Amino acid sequence: MPTDPTSTLESLPRGPGGPGLDLTGPDPELLALPAPPRQERTVTVVLMAVTAIAALWMAIALLGEARYALSPGRPADVGDLAPLRPTEDLANRYVRASGLLGTRSAIRYGRAAEGDSFRLAPVAGNPGLWVEIRVPEGFEGPRFVPPSTFAGRLVPFRSAGIRHARLAAEVEEQTGTAVTDDAWLLIDGSSPRASRWAVALVALFLGFAGWNLFGIARVLHRVRDAKQA
């Protein structure tokens, strides 16, 4: 004779999930699963933290150039560089100037992935003010005549940014001349428009740091939830 389905369901044990499911005790299959890899998780969190710190450091190091990229695009005329004593209102400004460069303590250097070379020289009659000029590839040599008019970023030497971080040490190593703490640097050819790459990099590094910090928060949140369970 046919079996009554109602009586069959009523005979099964009931639980919170419905007939036939008993969830009152721990699931032995879940208990048999291996514990989460704590060492790998710790290494992951540490690496993400180091990456976030490095990204934040890079963003801070490029912040000055990013602010310069957002400054007005018309240079301020500061006249002759020999008598100029820059003040804070000229820091990180786009300026136009003229002057003669001295040969003593001047150095020549290059940068990775760039064919052009660079020269750094103090202003004649003003050793506290230095000018960096770019020499196009193929024009470097004994016949090269440095310009006498400049337009670029004027900034305290020690605050020039990550690309100029070792310039003062290079001057001292190559010429024995120490760059004073109050020295200024004029980076010829560096306009706000040409520095917009710094804004993009700062945004990229901040986003990368935020992504890593968010990942750390998610991992630690899951660890707390697992301990509470």
Tab-separated table of C-alpha atoms in Angstrom:
chain	number	residue	atom	x	y	z
A	1	MET	CA	0.000	0.000	0.000
A	2	PRO	CA	1.250	3.574	-0.635
A	3	THR	CA	3.073	5.216	2.169
A	4	ASP	CA	1.681	8.409	3.648
A	5	PRO	CA	4.274	11.153	2.952
A	6	THR	CA	3.016	13.227	5.850
A	7	SER	CA	3.680	10.503	8.356
A	8	THR	CA	7.146	9.935	6.844
A	9	LEU	CA	8.162	13.606	7.272
A	10	GLU	CA	6.817	13.678	10.823
A	11	SER	CA	8.948	10.681	11.719
A	12	LEU	CA	12.208	12.468	10.687
A	13	PRO	CA	14.168	14.536	13.273
A	14	ARG	CA	13.661	18.252	12.954
A	15	GLY	CA	16.152	21.071	13.323
A	16	PRO	CA	16.366	24.788	12.676
A	17	GLY	CA	16.947	24.197	8.971
A	18	GLY	CA	13.835	22.098	8.401
A	19	PRO	CA	12.782	18.453	8.619
A	20	GLY	CA	15.550	15.916	8.680
A	21	LEU	CA	18.304	18.416	9.666
A	22	ASP	CA	19.772	18.426	13.153
A	23	LEU	CA	21.999	21.508	13.596
A	24	THR	CA	22.006	21.567	17.377
A	25	GLY	CA	25.577	20.202	17.602
A	26	PRO	CA	28.884	20.899	15.799
A	27	ASP	CA	29.328	19.431	12.384
A	28	PRO	CA	32.016	16.735	12.559
A	29	GLU	CA	33.036	17.401	8.940
A	30	LEU	CA	33.715	21.070	9.727
A	31	LEU	CA	35.691	20.085	12.822
A	32	ALA	CA	37.804	17.753	10.689
A	33	LEU	CA	38.911	20.610	8.389
A	34	PRO	CA	42.516	21.804	8.908
A	35	ALA	CA	43.110	25.051	10.801
A	36	PRO	CA	43.744	28.164	8.693
A	37	PRO	CA	47.428	28.743	7.854
A	38	ARG	CA	48.422	31.302	10.477
A	39	GLN	CA	52.019	31.718	9.357
A	40	GLU	CA	51.066	32.450	5.739
A	41	ARG	CA	48.400	34.875	6.910
A	42	THR	CA	50.890	36.724	9.098
A	43	VAL	CA	53.382	36.984	6.225
A	44	THR	CA	50.634	38.311	3.959
A	45	VAL	CA	49.627	40.993	6.466
A	46	VAL	CA	53.255	42.043	6.997
A	47	LEU	CA	53.929	42.301	3.258
A	48	MET	CA	50.767	44.336	2.696
A	49	ALA	CA	51.716	46.657	5.570
A	50	VAL	CA	55.232	47.179	4.184
A	51	THR	CA	53.802	47.841	0.723
A	52	ALA	CA	51.322	50.367	2.112
A	53	ILE	CA	54.072	52.188	4.043
A	54	ALA	CA	56.321	52.298	0.969
A	55	ALA	CA	53.491	53.641	-1.189
A	56	LEU	CA	52.684	56.340	1.381
A	57	TRP	CA	56.362	57.305	1.576
A	58	MET	CA	56.546	57.663	-2.217
A	59	ALA	CA	53.372	59.768	-2.250
A	60	ILE	CA	54.806	62.083	0.421
A	61	ALA	CA	58.149	62.308	-1.427
A	62	LEU	CA	56.356	63.420	-4.610
A	63	LEU	CA	53.903	65.743	-2.888
A	64	GLY	CA	56.023	68.856	-3.473
A	65	GLU	CA	56.226	68.249	-7.226
A	66	ALA	CA	52.499	67.487	-7.331
A	67	ARG	CA	51.723	70.824	-5.646
A	68	TYR	CA	54.039	72.558	-8.112
A	69	ALA	CA	52.170	70.934	-11.013
A	70	LEU	CA	48.965	72.576	-9.779
A	71	SER	CA	50.525	76.054	-9.478
A	72	PRO	CA	49.937	78.859	-12.019
A	73	GLY	CA	51.470	78.202	-15.424
A	74	ARG	CA	52.804	81.740	-15.961
A	75	PRO	CA	56.345	82.249	-14.584
A	76	ALA	CA	57.127	85.053	-12.157
A	77	ASP	CA	59.994	87.268	-13.298
A	78	VAL	CA	62.661	87.450	-10.567
A	79	GLY	CA	65.335	89.240	-12.651
A	80	ASP	CA	69.049	88.678	-12.171
A	81	LEU	CA	70.025	85.651	-10.093
A	82	ALA	CA	73.276	87.085	-8.708
A	83	PRO	CA	71.685	89.406	-6.113
A	84	LEU	CA	68.607	87.211	-5.548
A	85	ARG	CA	67.978	85.977	-2.020
A	86	PRO	CA	64.858	83.798	-2.327
A	87	THR	CA	62.236	83.905	0.420
A	88	GLU	CA	59.481	81.463	1.328
A	89	ASP	CA	56.979	83.150	-0.978
A	90	LEU	CA	59.118	81.975	-3.920
A	91	ALA	CA	59.397	78.388	-2.708
A	92	ASN	CA	58.094	75.848	-5.221
A	93	ARG	CA	57.260	78.585	-7.745
A	94	TYR	CA	57.578	78.770	-11.505
A	95	VAL	CA	60.020	81.634	-12.179
A	96	ARG	CA	61.900	83.272	-15.021
A	97	ALA	CA	65.415	84.614	-14.378
A	98	SER	CA	68.756	85.440	-15.947
A	99	GLY	CA	72.324	85.071	-14.805
A	100	LEU	CA	75.731	83.525	-15.379
A	101	LEU	CA	76.699	80.113	-14.041
A	102	GLY	CA	79.983	79.511	-12.289
A	103	THR	CA	82.326	76.693	-13.291
A	104	ARG	CA	83.749	75.950	-9.854
A	105	SER	CA	81.851	73.156	-8.017
A	106	ALA	CA	79.795	72.419	-11.141
A	107	ILE	CA	79.053	68.762	-11.843
A	108	ARG	CA	77.663	66.743	-14.737
A	109	TYR	CA	75.466	63.661	-14.326
A	110	GLY	CA	72.825	61.538	-16.018
A	111	ARG	CA	69.684	59.702	-15.067
A	112	ALA	CA	68.568	56.170	-15.817
A	113	ALA	CA	66.402	55.735	-18.932
A	114	GLU	CA	67.199	59.288	-20.131
A	115	GLY	CA	69.493	60.086	-23.046
A	116	ASP	CA	69.957	63.720	-22.035
A	117	SER	CA	72.553	64.699	-19.466
A	118	PHE	CA	72.335	67.336	-16.731
A	119	ARG	CA	74.604	69.996	-15.323
A	120	LEU	CA	74.401	71.533	-11.890
A	121	ALA	CA	76.291	74.749	-11.199
A	122	PRO	CA	76.130	77.608	-8.709
A	123	VAL	CA	75.214	81.071	-9.890
A	124	ALA	CA	78.246	83.287	-10.361
A	125	GLY	CA	78.323	85.706	-7.450
A	126	ASN	CA	75.632	83.826	-5.519
A	127	PRO	CA	76.934	80.487	-4.138
A	128	GLY	CA	73.708	79.910	-2.241
A	129	LEU	CA	71.722	79.515	-5.479
A	130	TRP	CA	72.239	76.599	-7.870
A	131	VAL	CA	70.820	75.939	-11.324
A	132	GLU	CA	70.184	72.566	-12.947
A	133	ILE	CA	70.133	72.605	-16.746
A	134	ARG	CA	69.323	69.800	-19.166
A	135	VAL	CA	71.784	69.187	-21.993
A	136	PRO	CA	70.145	67.488	-25.000
A	137	GLU	CA	71.674	64.233	-26.142
A	138	GLY	CA	74.532	64.863	-28.566
A	139	PHE	CA	75.164	68.455	-27.424
A	140	GLU	CA	77.306	67.627	-24.394
A	141	GLY	CA	80.965	68.445	-24.858
A	142	PRO	CA	83.635	71.094	-24.370
A	143	ARG	CA	81.928	73.429	-26.851
A	144	PHE	CA	78.649	73.462	-24.965
A	145	VAL	CA	77.743	76.975	-23.809
A	146	PRO	CA	75.285	77.074	-20.884
A	147	PRO	CA	72.315	79.405	-21.243
A	148	SER	CA	72.054	82.711	-19.419
A	149	THR	CA	68.254	82.818	-19.155
A	150	PHE	CA	66.235	80.235	-17.268
A	151	ALA	CA	62.620	79.324	-16.579
A	152	GLY	CA	61.724	76.608	-14.144
A	153	ARG	CA	60.946	75.505	-10.607
A	154	LEU	CA	62.594	77.425	-7.779
A	155	VAL	CA	62.741	75.428	-4.557
A	156	PRO	CA	64.919	75.059	-1.445
A	157	PHE	CA	67.680	72.584	-2.270
A	158	ARG	CA	66.755	70.190	0.537
A	159	SER	CA	63.093	70.147	-0.551
A	160	ALA	CA	63.653	69.547	-4.264
A	161	GLY	CA	62.200	66.049	-4.163
A	162	ILE	CA	63.192	62.447	-4.650
A	163	ARG	CA	64.868	62.976	-8.045
A	164	HIS	CA	67.309	65.472	-6.500
A	165	ALA	CA	67.760	63.747	-3.157
A	166	ARG	CA	71.453	62.918	-3.654
A	167	LEU	CA	72.555	65.991	-5.575
A	168	ALA	CA	74.044	67.747	-2.560
A	169	ALA	CA	76.035	64.626	-1.657
A	170	GLU	CA	77.228	64.274	-5.271
A	171	VAL	CA	78.485	67.857	-5.292
A	172	GLU	CA	80.454	67.264	-2.100
A	173	GLU	CA	81.850	63.928	-3.324
A	174	GLN	CA	82.944	65.209	-6.742
A	175	THR	CA	84.133	68.718	-5.899
A	176	GLY	CA	84.605	68.824	-2.128
A	177	THR	CA	82.190	71.765	-1.891
A	178	ALA	CA	79.416	71.460	0.681
A	179	VAL	CA	75.953	72.682	-0.305
A	180	THR	CA	74.694	74.838	2.546
A	181	ASP	CA	71.429	74.027	4.286
A	182	ASP	CA	69.870	77.298	3.131
A	183	ALA	CA	70.810	76.817	-0.547
A	184	TRP	CA	68.158	77.045	-3.275
A	185	LEU	CA	67.812	75.216	-6.577
A	186	LEU	CA	66.384	76.434	-9.878
A	187	ILE	CA	65.405	73.494	-12.102
A	188	ASP	CA	65.516	74.949	-15.592
A	189	GLY	CA	62.858	73.669	-17.995
A	190	SER	CA	60.610	72.257	-15.266
A	191	SER	CA	57.212	73.866	-15.852
A	192	PRO	CA	53.992	73.020	-13.981
A	193	ARG	CA	52.587	71.387	-17.113
A	194	ALA	CA	55.673	69.183	-17.454
A	195	SER	CA	55.298	68.084	-13.819
A	196	ARG	CA	51.747	66.768	-14.061
A	197	TRP	CA	53.072	63.223	-14.003
A	198	ALA	CA	53.698	63.755	-10.272
A	199	VAL	CA	49.964	64.286	-9.633
A	200	ALA	CA	49.143	60.998	-11.355
A	201	LEU	CA	51.829	59.128	-9.406
A	202	VAL	CA	50.700	60.561	-6.054
A	203	ALA	CA	47.125	59.469	-6.785
A	204	LEU	CA	48.370	56.022	-7.838
A	205	PHE	CA	50.482	55.521	-4.719
A	206	LEU	CA	47.703	56.732	-2.404
A	207	GLY	CA	45.238	54.371	-4.071
A	208	PHE	CA	47.696	51.493	-3.788
A	209	ALA	CA	48.298	52.231	-0.105
A	210	GLY	CA	44.549	52.434	0.541
A	211	TRP	CA	43.938	49.127	-1.237
A	212	ASN	CA	46.562	47.377	0.912
A	213	LEU	CA	45.219	48.877	4.142
A	214	PHE	CA	41.712	47.773	3.191
A	215	GLY	CA	43.028	44.262	2.541
A	216	ILE	CA	44.735	44.172	5.943
A	217	ALA	CA	41.498	45.248	7.632
A	218	ARG	CA	39.566	42.479	5.875
A	219	VAL	CA	42.093	39.808	6.844
A	220	LEU	CA	42.195	40.885	10.495
A	221	HIS	CA	38.406	41.132	10.615
A	222	ARG	CA	38.093	37.533	9.432
A	223	VAL	CA	40.587	36.423	12.076
A	224	ARG	CA	38.504	38.049	14.831
A	225	ASP	CA	35.332	36.469	13.482
A	226	ALA	CA	36.988	33.040	13.445
A	227	LYS	CA	38.084	33.420	17.071
A	228	GLN	CA	34.594	34.480	18.159
A	229	ALA	CA	33.073	31.463	16.403
